[in-house]
Amino acid sequence: MENETLPPALKTSKHAIGRYGTMRVLTEVVGEMELTRGDRVLCKTERGLEIVDILSCALPAMFNYHTEPLKKADSIRKAGPEDLQKEEQVRAMRRRDYDRGVELIIQHQLDMQLIDVERLVHGERVVFYFVSEKRVDFRELVKGMAREFQSRIELRQVGIRDEAKLLADYGDCGKPVCCNTHMAVMPPVSMRMAKIQKSTLDPNKISGRCGRLKCCLRFEQDVYEEHLKELPPIGTRVVTDKGQGKVLAQEILARRLLIEFEDGRRLPVTEAEILTRLK
């Protein structure tokens, strides 16, 4: 949606929702500056000075979608040419930082795999993301990295799903992976969800780029759960205008049931056609 189509009250605000960093962290941007969607703003976050991409003006209803409060970032100024130039310089150093980080890990003989490197735009901190199957004592490595990079070092161990968020590009659907676009947190996903939604149970077909169950199985689960509460469970005896029978199967989203009647007929019946539920 372009800003021209928004109501005037939603076009600009001193209170906005933004996103920053390699992990695309959502943040609540506050300050005295008027902000609008698409702005790139230099903000003070908990990590230091960072360029935050403004996603929208902040409305009270937006915070109802987050189980935990968003961390705040104080807006300082719109990102100028000097800030954007530094951002490009930082990106250009990424490959060199990664290669040197790998060399230092090998020198310290640590069982960890470096995934990505992130420099804050004004150089206050360098963040190294890594995976490991066990806890790693990296205190000496941090000291070596601090000497090498002349900056504050943060080593962050991430899980396999965060690794996909950092490195994956497109999912099986042909679109960019959800974890690297709109998702703020990784939702819990279970095989039960796949069964309820009647997805294939072949792990190769319901697993994402991270090798875990696809997050999109969670997106519609609330709707399935709500419909399940309203539909007669499998095995329930019901009365319809076609006679009395037992529920054999459910088409949850279509809100239809397969009924086996007492005379042996098996017919699809809509929820609206159910007159009475029997024990």
PDB file of C-alpha atoms in Angstrom:
ATOM      1  CA  MET A   1       0.000   0.000   0.000  1.00  0.00           C
ATOM      2  CA  GLU A   2       1.445   3.386  -1.014  1.00  0.00           C
ATOM      3  CA  ASN A   3       1.415   6.245   1.475  1.00  0.00           C
ATOM      4  CA  GLU A   4      -0.874   8.242  -0.823  1.00  0.00           C
ATOM      5  CA  THR A   5      -3.702   5.779  -0.189  1.00  0.00           C
ATOM      6  CA  LEU A   6      -3.390   5.935   3.613  1.00  0.00           C
ATOM      7  CA  PRO A   7      -5.578   8.129   5.833  1.00  0.00           C
ATOM      8  CA  PRO A   8      -3.732  11.342   6.845  1.00  0.00           C
ATOM      9  CA  ALA A   9      -3.401  10.148  10.459  1.00  0.00           C
ATOM     10  CA  LEU A  10      -1.435   7.107   9.304  1.00  0.00           C
ATOM     11  CA  LYS A  11       0.981   8.812   6.912  1.00  0.00           C
ATOM     12  CA  THR A  12       3.360  10.289   9.484  1.00  0.00           C
ATOM     13  CA  SER A  13       3.941   9.792  13.184  1.00  0.00           C
ATOM     14  CA  LYS A  14       6.616  10.223  15.843  1.00  0.00           C
ATOM     15  CA  HIS A  15       5.859   6.662  16.924  1.00  0.00           C
ATOM     16  CA  ALA A  16       6.575   3.902  14.379  1.00  0.00           C
ATOM     17  CA  ILE A  17       7.423   0.233  13.856  1.00  0.00           C
ATOM     18  CA  GLY A  18      10.748  -0.484  12.207  1.00  0.00           C
ATOM     19  CA  ARG A  19      13.160  -3.306  11.431  1.00  0.00           C
ATOM     20  CA  TYR A  20      16.934  -3.469  11.619  1.00  0.00           C
ATOM     21  CA  GLY A  21      19.949  -5.754  11.508  1.00  0.00           C
ATOM     22  CA  THR A  22      20.816  -9.046   9.881  1.00  0.00           C
ATOM     23  CA  MET A  23      18.223 -10.812  12.033  1.00  0.00           C
ATOM     24  CA  ARG A  24      15.595  -8.261  10.892  1.00  0.00           C
ATOM     25  CA  VAL A  25      14.598  -7.380  14.435  1.00  0.00           C
ATOM     26  CA  LEU A  26      11.285  -5.551  14.868  1.00  0.00           C
ATOM     27  CA  THR A  27      11.492  -2.454  17.041  1.00  0.00           C
ATOM     28  CA  GLU A  28       9.323   0.344  18.372  1.00  0.00           C
ATOM     29  CA  VAL A  29      10.810   3.644  17.162  1.00  0.00           C
ATOM     30  CA  VAL A  30      10.196   6.684  19.339  1.00  0.00           C
ATOM     31  CA  GLY A  31      11.433  10.262  19.273  1.00  0.00           C
ATOM     32  CA  GLU A  32      10.572  13.789  18.225  1.00  0.00           C
ATOM     33  CA  MET A  33      10.952  13.263  14.490  1.00  0.00           C
ATOM     34  CA  GLU A  34       8.011  12.708  12.136  1.00  0.00           C
ATOM     35  CA  LEU A  35       8.385   9.314  10.452  1.00  0.00           C
ATOM     36  CA  THR A  36       6.688   7.686   7.506  1.00  0.00           C
ATOM     37  CA  ARG A  37       6.764   4.264   5.896  1.00  0.00           C
ATOM     38  CA  GLY A  38       9.905   3.693   3.847  1.00  0.00           C
ATOM     39  CA  ASP A  39      12.097   6.101   5.813  1.00  0.00           C
ATOM     40  CA  ARG A  40      15.570   4.965   6.776  1.00  0.00           C
ATOM     41  CA  VAL A  41      16.424   6.385  10.161  1.00  0.00           C
ATOM     42  CA  LEU A  42      19.563   6.403  12.283  1.00  0.00           C
ATOM     43  CA  CYS A  43      18.462   5.130  15.713  1.00  0.00           C
ATOM     44  CA  LYS A  44      19.994   4.276  19.040  1.00  0.00           C
ATOM     45  CA  THR A  45      19.213   0.618  19.748  1.00  0.00           C
ATOM     46  CA  GLU A  46      20.389  -1.604  22.592  1.00  0.00           C
ATOM     47  CA  ARG A  47      23.385  -2.561  20.408  1.00  0.00           C
ATOM     48  CA  GLY A  48      24.430   0.933  19.285  1.00  0.00           C
ATOM     49  CA  LEU A  49      23.736   3.219  16.334  1.00  0.00           C
ATOM     50  CA  GLU A  50      21.887   1.417  13.549  1.00  0.00           C
ATOM     51  CA  ILE A  51      19.894   2.245  10.447  1.00  0.00           C
ATOM     52  CA  VAL A  52      16.262   1.250  10.974  1.00  0.00           C
ATOM     53  CA  ASP A  53      13.823   0.747   8.090  1.00  0.00           C
ATOM     54  CA  ILE A  54      10.424   2.198   9.020  1.00  0.00           C
ATOM     55  CA  LEU A  55       7.613  -0.233   8.207  1.00  0.00           C
ATOM     56  CA  SER A  56       4.578   1.717   9.403  1.00  0.00           C
ATOM     57  CA  CYS A  57       3.262   4.232  11.874  1.00  0.00           C
ATOM     58  CA  ALA A  58       2.602   2.572  15.217  1.00  0.00           C
ATOM     59  CA  LEU A  59      -1.019   2.009  16.224  1.00  0.00           C
ATOM     60  CA  PRO A  60      -2.112   0.499  19.559  1.00  0.00           C
ATOM     61  CA  ALA A  61      -3.722  -2.476  17.771  1.00  0.00           C
ATOM     62  CA  MET A  62      -0.353  -3.494  16.293  1.00  0.00           C
ATOM     63  CA  PHE A  63       1.056  -4.379  19.701  1.00  0.00           C
ATOM     64  CA  ASN A  64      -1.733  -6.887  20.314  1.00  0.00           C
ATOM     65  CA  TYR A  65       0.006  -9.245  17.867  1.00  0.00           C
ATOM     66  CA  HIS A  66       3.168  -9.481  19.962  1.00  0.00           C
ATOM     67  CA  THR A  67       3.269 -11.654  23.070  1.00  0.00           C
ATOM     68  CA  GLU A  68       6.288  -9.709  24.323  1.00  0.00           C
ATOM     69  CA  PRO A  69       6.807  -5.916  24.183  1.00  0.00           C
ATOM     70  CA  LEU A  70       8.971  -4.724  21.316  1.00  0.00           C
ATOM     71  CA  LYS A  71      12.301  -3.223  22.289  1.00  0.00           C
ATOM     72  CA  LYS A  72      12.491   0.516  21.764  1.00  0.00           C
ATOM     73  CA  ALA A  73      14.870   2.448  19.540  1.00  0.00           C
ATOM     74  CA  ASP A  74      15.359   6.214  19.837  1.00  0.00           C
ATOM     75  CA  SER A  75      15.267   8.015  16.502  1.00  0.00           C
ATOM     76  CA  ILE A  76      18.136  10.464  15.972  1.00  0.00           C
ATOM     77  CA  ARG A  77      17.885  11.628  12.379  1.00  0.00           C
ATOM     78  CA  LYS A  78      17.051  10.486   8.884  1.00  0.00           C
ATOM     79  CA  ALA A  79      19.906   8.416   7.464  1.00  0.00           C
ATOM     80  CA  GLY A  80      21.975  10.763   5.314  1.00  0.00           C
ATOM     81  CA  PRO A  81      24.431  10.130   2.464  1.00  0.00           C
ATOM     82  CA  GLU A  82      27.305   9.655   4.940  1.00  0.00           C
ATOM     83  CA  ASP A  83      25.356   6.996   6.876  1.00  0.00           C
ATOM     84  CA  LEU A  84      24.384   5.155   3.696  1.00  0.00           C
ATOM     85  CA  GLN A  85      27.980   5.295   2.453  1.00  0.00           C
ATOM     86  CA  LYS A  86      29.188   3.746   5.724  1.00  0.00           C
ATOM     87  CA  GLU A  87      26.529   1.069   5.367  1.00  0.00           C
ATOM     88  CA  GLU A  88      27.892   0.163   1.931  1.00  0.00           C
ATOM     89  CA  GLN A  89      31.439   0.102   3.277  1.00  0.00           C
ATOM     90  CA  VAL A  90      30.382  -2.233   6.087  1.00  0.00           C
ATOM     91  CA  ARG A  91      28.711  -4.590   3.612  1.00  0.00           C
ATOM     92  CA  ALA A  92      31.838  -4.616   1.463  1.00  0.00           C
ATOM     93  CA  MET A  93      33.890  -5.745   4.507  1.00  0.00           C
ATOM     94  CA  ARG A  94      31.543  -8.629   5.291  1.00  0.00           C
ATOM     95  CA  ARG A  95      33.372 -11.306   3.284  1.00  0.00           C
ATOM     96  CA  ARG A  96      36.754 -10.337   4.700  1.00  0.00           C
ATOM     97  CA  ASP A  97      35.357 -10.312   8.260  1.00  0.00           C
ATOM     98  CA  TYR A  98      33.829 -13.752   7.731  1.00  0.00           C
ATOM     99  CA  ASP A  99      37.030 -15.284   6.357  1.00  0.00           C
ATOM    100  CA  ARG A 100      39.120 -13.841   9.166  1.00  0.00           C
ATOM    101  CA  GLY A 101      36.592 -15.047  11.737  1.00  0.00           C
ATOM    102  CA  VAL A 102      36.831 -18.593  10.374  1.00  0.00           C
ATOM    103  CA  GLU A 103      40.641 -18.440  10.583  1.00  0.00           C
ATOM    104  CA  LEU A 104      40.506 -17.368  14.231  1.00  0.00           C
ATOM    105  CA  ILE A 105      38.049 -20.158  15.101  1.00  0.00           C
ATOM    106  CA  ILE A 106      40.389 -22.715  13.518  1.00  0.00           C
ATOM    107  CA  GLN A 107      43.385 -21.255  15.391  1.00  0.00           C
ATOM    108  CA  HIS A 108      41.540 -21.655  18.696  1.00  0.00           C
ATOM    109  CA  GLN A 109      40.449 -25.193  17.729  1.00  0.00           C
ATOM    110  CA  LEU A 110      36.803 -24.607  18.617  1.00  0.00           C
ATOM    111  CA  ASP A 111      33.972 -26.899  17.533  1.00  0.00           C
ATOM    112  CA  MET A 112      31.740 -24.249  15.993  1.00  0.00           C
ATOM    113  CA  GLN A 113      30.653 -23.218  12.517  1.00  0.00           C
ATOM    114  CA  LEU A 114      30.536 -19.546  11.608  1.00  0.00           C
ATOM    115  CA  ILE A 115      27.316 -18.640   9.777  1.00  0.00           C
ATOM    116  CA  ASP A 116      27.341 -14.888   9.263  1.00  0.00           C
ATOM    117  CA  VAL A 117      28.988 -11.634  10.344  1.00  0.00           C
ATOM    118  CA  GLU A 118      27.321  -8.294  10.995  1.00  0.00           C
ATOM    119  CA  ARG A 119      29.009  -4.939  11.606  1.00  0.00           C
ATOM    120  CA  LEU A 120      27.032  -2.049  13.018  1.00  0.00           C
ATOM    121  CA  VAL A 121      27.051   0.813  10.583  1.00  0.00           C
ATOM    122  CA  HIS A 122      29.169   3.100  12.788  1.00  0.00           C
ATOM    123  CA  GLY A 123      31.502   0.339  13.934  1.00  0.00           C
ATOM    124  CA  GLU A 124      30.554   0.072  17.626  1.00  0.00           C
ATOM    125  CA  ARG A 125      30.173  -3.687  17.448  1.00  0.00           C
ATOM    126  CA  VAL A 126      30.842  -6.740  15.274  1.00  0.00           C
ATOM    127  CA  VAL A 127      28.434  -9.653  15.704  1.00  0.00           C
ATOM    128  CA  PHE A 128      29.411 -13.199  14.732  1.00  0.00           C
ATOM    129  CA  TYR A 129      26.610 -15.764  14.349  1.00  0.00           C
ATOM    130  CA  PHE A 130      27.551 -19.410  14.729  1.00  0.00           C
ATOM    131  CA  VAL A 131      26.067 -22.870  15.237  1.00  0.00           C
ATOM    132  CA  SER A 132      27.395 -25.644  17.424  1.00  0.00           C
ATOM    133  CA  GLU A 133      26.021 -28.896  18.760  1.00  0.00           C
ATOM    134  CA  LYS A 134      27.282 -28.094  22.245  1.00  0.00           C
ATOM    135  CA  ARG A 135      28.231 -25.195  24.476  1.00  0.00           C
ATOM    136  CA  VAL A 136      31.437 -23.481  23.469  1.00  0.00           C
ATOM    137  CA  ASP A 137      33.915 -21.674  25.704  1.00  0.00           C
ATOM    138  CA  PHE A 138      34.846 -18.837  23.389  1.00  0.00           C
ATOM    139  CA  ARG A 139      36.335 -16.368  25.885  1.00  0.00           C
ATOM    140  CA  GLU A 140      39.819 -16.537  24.387  1.00  0.00           C
ATOM    141  CA  LEU A 141      38.363 -16.316  20.884  1.00  0.00           C
ATOM    142  CA  VAL A 142      36.544 -13.094  21.813  1.00  0.00           C
ATOM    143  CA  LYS A 143      39.798 -11.578  23.060  1.00  0.00           C
ATOM    144  CA  GLY A 144      41.522 -12.497  19.816  1.00  0.00           C
ATOM    145  CA  MET A 145      38.701 -11.094  17.727  1.00  0.00           C
ATOM    146  CA  ALA A 146      38.675  -7.840  19.717  1.00  0.00           C
ATOM    147  CA  ARG A 147      42.381  -7.375  18.956  1.00  0.00           C
ATOM    148  CA  GLU A 148      41.850  -8.250  15.302  1.00  0.00           C
ATOM    149  CA  PHE A 149      38.784  -6.105  14.617  1.00  0.00           C
ATOM    150  CA  GLN A 150      39.451  -3.303  17.118  1.00  0.00           C
ATOM    151  CA  SER A 151      35.801  -3.271  18.117  1.00  0.00           C
ATOM    152  CA  ARG A 152      33.405  -4.724  20.651  1.00  0.00           C
ATOM    153  CA  ILE A 153      32.749  -8.372  19.754  1.00  0.00           C
ATOM    154  CA  GLU A 154      29.510 -10.290  20.223  1.00  0.00           C
ATOM    155  CA  LEU A 155      29.428 -14.037  19.552  1.00  0.00           C
ATOM    156  CA  ARG A 156      25.866 -15.284  19.192  1.00  0.00           C
ATOM    157  CA  GLN A 157      25.013 -18.977  19.031  1.00  0.00           C
ATOM    158  CA  VAL A 158      21.917 -19.605  16.917  1.00  0.00           C
ATOM    159  CA  GLY A 159      19.766 -22.641  16.203  1.00  0.00           C
ATOM    160  CA  ILE A 160      19.154 -24.368  12.910  1.00  0.00           C
ATOM    161  CA  ARG A 161      16.013 -22.310  12.219  1.00  0.00           C
ATOM    162  CA  ASP A 162      17.898 -19.058  12.807  1.00  0.00           C
ATOM    163  CA  GLU A 163      20.571 -20.329  10.422  1.00  0.00           C
ATOM    164  CA  ALA A 164      17.928 -20.634   7.730  1.00  0.00           C
ATOM    165  CA  LYS A 165      16.710 -17.126   8.569  1.00  0.00           C
ATOM    166  CA  LEU A 166      20.208 -15.823   7.922  1.00  0.00           C
ATOM    167  CA  LEU A 167      21.100 -17.854   4.838  1.00  0.00           C
ATOM    168  CA  ALA A 168      17.980 -19.201   3.101  1.00  0.00           C
ATOM    169  CA  ASP A 169      16.497 -17.477   0.074  1.00  0.00           C
ATOM    170  CA  TYR A 170      13.354 -19.086  -1.384  1.00  0.00           C
ATOM    171  CA  GLY A 171      10.994 -21.748  -0.098  1.00  0.00           C
ATOM    172  CA  ASP A 172       9.214 -24.523  -1.991  1.00  0.00           C
ATOM    173  CA  CYS A 173       6.358 -22.106  -2.714  1.00  0.00           C
ATOM    174  CA  GLY A 174       8.686 -19.985  -4.852  1.00  0.00           C
ATOM    175  CA  LYS A 175       8.537 -16.999  -2.500  1.00  0.00           C
ATOM    176  CA  PRO A 176      11.206 -15.664  -0.117  1.00  0.00           C
ATOM    177  CA  VAL A 177      11.276 -17.678   3.099  1.00  0.00           C
ATOM    178  CA  CYS A 178       8.865 -16.322   5.721  1.00  0.00           C
ATOM    179  CA  CYS A 179      11.488 -16.322   8.480  1.00  0.00           C
ATOM    180  CA  ASN A 180      13.513 -13.759   6.529  1.00  0.00           C
ATOM    181  CA  THR A 181      10.615 -11.531   5.507  1.00  0.00           C
ATOM    182  CA  HIS A 182       7.609 -10.921   7.772  1.00  0.00           C
ATOM    183  CA  MET A 183       8.039 -13.288  10.722  1.00  0.00           C
ATOM    184  CA  ALA A 184       9.179 -11.695  13.986  1.00  0.00           C
ATOM    185  CA  VAL A 185       9.390 -14.928  15.998  1.00  0.00           C
ATOM    186  CA  MET A 186       9.649 -18.598  15.105  1.00  0.00           C
ATOM    187  CA  PRO A 187       6.308 -20.260  15.920  1.00  0.00           C
ATOM    188  CA  PRO A 188       6.060 -23.763  17.420  1.00  0.00           C
ATOM    189  CA  VAL A 189       5.030 -26.285  14.745  1.00  0.00           C
ATOM    190  CA  SER A 190       4.035 -29.924  15.301  1.00  0.00           C
ATOM    191  CA  MET A 191       3.120 -33.013  13.299  1.00  0.00           C
ATOM    192  CA  ARG A 192      -0.361 -32.739  14.814  1.00  0.00           C
ATOM    193  CA  MET A 193      -0.876 -29.565  12.770  1.00  0.00           C
ATOM    194  CA  ALA A 194       0.059 -31.397   9.585  1.00  0.00           C
ATOM    195  CA  LYS A 195      -2.382 -34.194  10.434  1.00  0.00           C
ATOM    196  CA  ILE A 196      -5.257 -31.812  11.196  1.00  0.00           C
ATOM    197  CA  GLN A 197      -4.657 -29.894   7.973  1.00  0.00           C
ATOM    198  CA  LYS A 198      -4.429 -33.213   6.100  1.00  0.00           C
ATOM    199  CA  SER A 199      -1.046 -32.296   4.680  1.00  0.00           C
ATOM    200  CA  THR A 200       1.184 -35.068   3.449  1.00  0.00           C
ATOM    201  CA  LEU A 201       3.128 -36.617   6.304  1.00  0.00           C
ATOM    202  CA  ASP A 202       6.211 -37.120   4.150  1.00  0.00           C
ATOM    203  CA  PRO A 203       8.910 -35.192   6.098  1.00  0.00           C
ATOM    204  CA  ASN A 204      10.643 -34.224   2.863  1.00  0.00           C
ATOM    205  CA  LYS A 205       7.533 -32.394   1.673  1.00  0.00           C
ATOM    206  CA  ILE A 206       6.516 -30.616   4.876  1.00  0.00           C
ATOM    207  CA  SER A 207      10.007 -29.542   5.958  1.00  0.00           C
ATOM    208  CA  GLY A 208      11.411 -26.114   5.229  1.00  0.00           C
ATOM    209  CA  ARG A 209      14.894 -24.996   4.259  1.00  0.00           C
ATOM    210  CA  CYS A 210      15.999 -25.459   7.873  1.00  0.00           C
ATOM    211  CA  GLY A 211      15.004 -29.134   7.834  1.00  0.00           C
ATOM    212  CA  ARG A 212      12.252 -28.531  10.413  1.00  0.00           C
ATOM    213  CA  LEU A 213       8.491 -28.515   9.871  1.00  0.00           C
ATOM    214  CA  LYS A 214       7.401 -25.565   7.743  1.00  0.00           C
ATOM    215  CA  CYS A 215       6.327 -22.498   9.694  1.00  0.00           C
ATOM    216  CA  CYS A 216       3.401 -21.966   7.312  1.00  0.00           C
ATOM    217  CA  LEU A 217       1.680 -24.968   8.911  1.00  0.00           C
ATOM    218  CA  ARG A 218       1.139 -22.669  11.888  1.00  0.00           C
ATOM    219  CA  PHE A 219      -0.435 -19.804   9.938  1.00  0.00           C
ATOM    220  CA  GLU A 220      -3.869 -21.388   9.439  1.00  0.00           C
ATOM    221  CA  GLN A 221      -3.884 -23.633  12.506  1.00  0.00           C
ATOM    222  CA  ASP A 222      -6.072 -21.292  14.568  1.00  0.00           C
ATOM    223  CA  VAL A 223      -8.791 -21.465  11.896  1.00  0.00           C
ATOM    224  CA  TYR A 224      -8.621 -25.259  11.817  1.00  0.00           C
ATOM    225  CA  GLU A 225      -8.821 -25.419  15.612  1.00  0.00           C
ATOM    226  CA  GLU A 226     -11.863 -23.133  15.680  1.00  0.00           C
ATOM    227  CA  HIS A 227     -13.699 -25.185  13.038  1.00  0.00           C
ATOM    228  CA  LEU A 228     -12.824 -28.413  14.858  1.00  0.00           C
ATOM    229  CA  LYS A 229     -14.570 -27.145  17.985  1.00  0.00           C
ATOM    230  CA  GLU A 230     -17.769 -26.607  16.006  1.00  0.00           C
ATOM    231  CA  LEU A 231     -17.783 -29.798  13.918  1.00  0.00           C
ATOM    232  CA  PRO A 232     -18.978 -33.162  15.338  1.00  0.00           C
ATOM    233  CA  PRO A 233     -15.900 -35.333  16.060  1.00  0.00           C
ATOM    234  CA  ILE A 234     -15.224 -38.482  14.050  1.00  0.00           C
ATOM    235  CA  GLY A 235     -17.241 -41.341  15.503  1.00  0.00           C
ATOM    236  CA  THR A 236     -20.119 -39.127  16.674  1.00  0.00           C
ATOM    237  CA  ARG A 237     -23.637 -40.282  15.783  1.00  0.00           C
ATOM    238  CA  VAL A 238     -25.738 -37.539  14.201  1.00  0.00           C
ATOM    239  CA  VAL A 239     -29.222 -37.020  12.833  1.00  0.00           C
ATOM    240  CA  THR A 240     -29.787 -35.306   9.480  1.00  0.00           C
ATOM    241  CA  ASP A 241     -32.781 -34.894   7.222  1.00  0.00           C
ATOM    242  CA  LYS A 242     -31.371 -37.870   5.271  1.00  0.00           C
ATOM    243  CA  GLY A 243     -31.401 -40.117   8.310  1.00  0.00           C
ATOM    244  CA  GLN A 244     -29.185 -41.146  11.233  1.00  0.00           C
ATOM    245  CA  GLY A 245     -25.540 -42.067  10.868  1.00  0.00           C
ATOM    246  CA  LYS A 246     -21.966 -41.892  12.126  1.00  0.00           C
ATOM    247  CA  VAL A 247     -19.273 -39.355  11.237  1.00  0.00           C
ATOM    248  CA  LEU A 248     -16.451 -41.073   9.342  1.00  0.00           C
ATOM    249  CA  ALA A 249     -14.372 -38.096   8.221  1.00  0.00           C
ATOM    250  CA  GLN A 250     -14.196 -34.313   8.290  1.00  0.00           C
ATOM    251  CA  GLU A 251     -13.431 -31.681   5.644  1.00  0.00           C
ATOM    252  CA  ILE A 252     -12.551 -28.994   8.138  1.00  0.00           C
ATOM    253  CA  LEU A 253     -12.253 -25.843   6.018  1.00  0.00           C
ATOM    254  CA  ALA A 254     -15.246 -26.801   3.860  1.00  0.00           C
ATOM    255  CA  ARG A 255     -17.172 -27.601   7.076  1.00  0.00           C
ATOM    256  CA  ARG A 256     -18.426 -30.867   5.624  1.00  0.00           C
ATOM    257  CA  LEU A 257     -18.635 -34.383   7.018  1.00  0.00           C
ATOM    258  CA  LEU A 258     -18.672 -37.859   5.538  1.00  0.00           C
ATOM    259  CA  ILE A 259     -21.581 -39.723   7.146  1.00  0.00           C
ATOM    260  CA  GLU A 260     -22.229 -43.465   7.066  1.00  0.00           C
ATOM    261  CA  PHE A 261     -25.983 -43.930   7.384  1.00  0.00           C
ATOM    262  CA  GLU A 262     -27.707 -46.921   8.969  1.00  0.00           C
ATOM    263  CA  ASP A 263     -28.687 -48.302   5.572  1.00  0.00           C
ATOM    264  CA  GLY A 264     -25.010 -48.391   4.513  1.00  0.00           C
ATOM    265  CA  ARG A 265     -24.960 -45.214   2.428  1.00  0.00           C
ATOM    266  CA  ARG A 266     -21.936 -42.938   2.726  1.00  0.00           C
ATOM    267  CA  LEU A 267     -22.725 -39.345   1.813  1.00  0.00           C
ATOM    268  CA  PRO A 268     -21.077 -35.939   2.327  1.00  0.00           C
ATOM    269  CA  VAL A 269     -23.128 -33.657   4.541  1.00  0.00           C
ATOM    270  CA  THR A 270     -22.604 -29.994   5.393  1.00  0.00           C
ATOM    271  CA  GLU A 271     -22.486 -28.843   8.993  1.00  0.00           C
ATOM    272  CA  ALA A 272     -25.755 -26.946   8.466  1.00  0.00           C
ATOM    273  CA  GLU A 273     -27.521 -30.218   7.623  1.00  0.00           C
ATOM    274  CA  ILE A 274     -26.770 -31.724  11.052  1.00  0.00           C
ATOM    275  CA  LEU A 275     -30.032 -31.599  13.057  1.00  0.00           C
ATOM    276  CA  THR A 276     -28.901 -33.314  16.263  1.00  0.00           C
ATOM    277  CA  ARG A 277     -25.786 -34.855  17.740  1.00  0.00           C
ATOM    278  CA  LEU A 278     -26.231 -38.154  19.571  1.00  0.00           C
ATOM    279  CA  LYS A 279     -23.841 -39.716  22.060  1.00  0.00           C
TER     280      LYS A 279
END
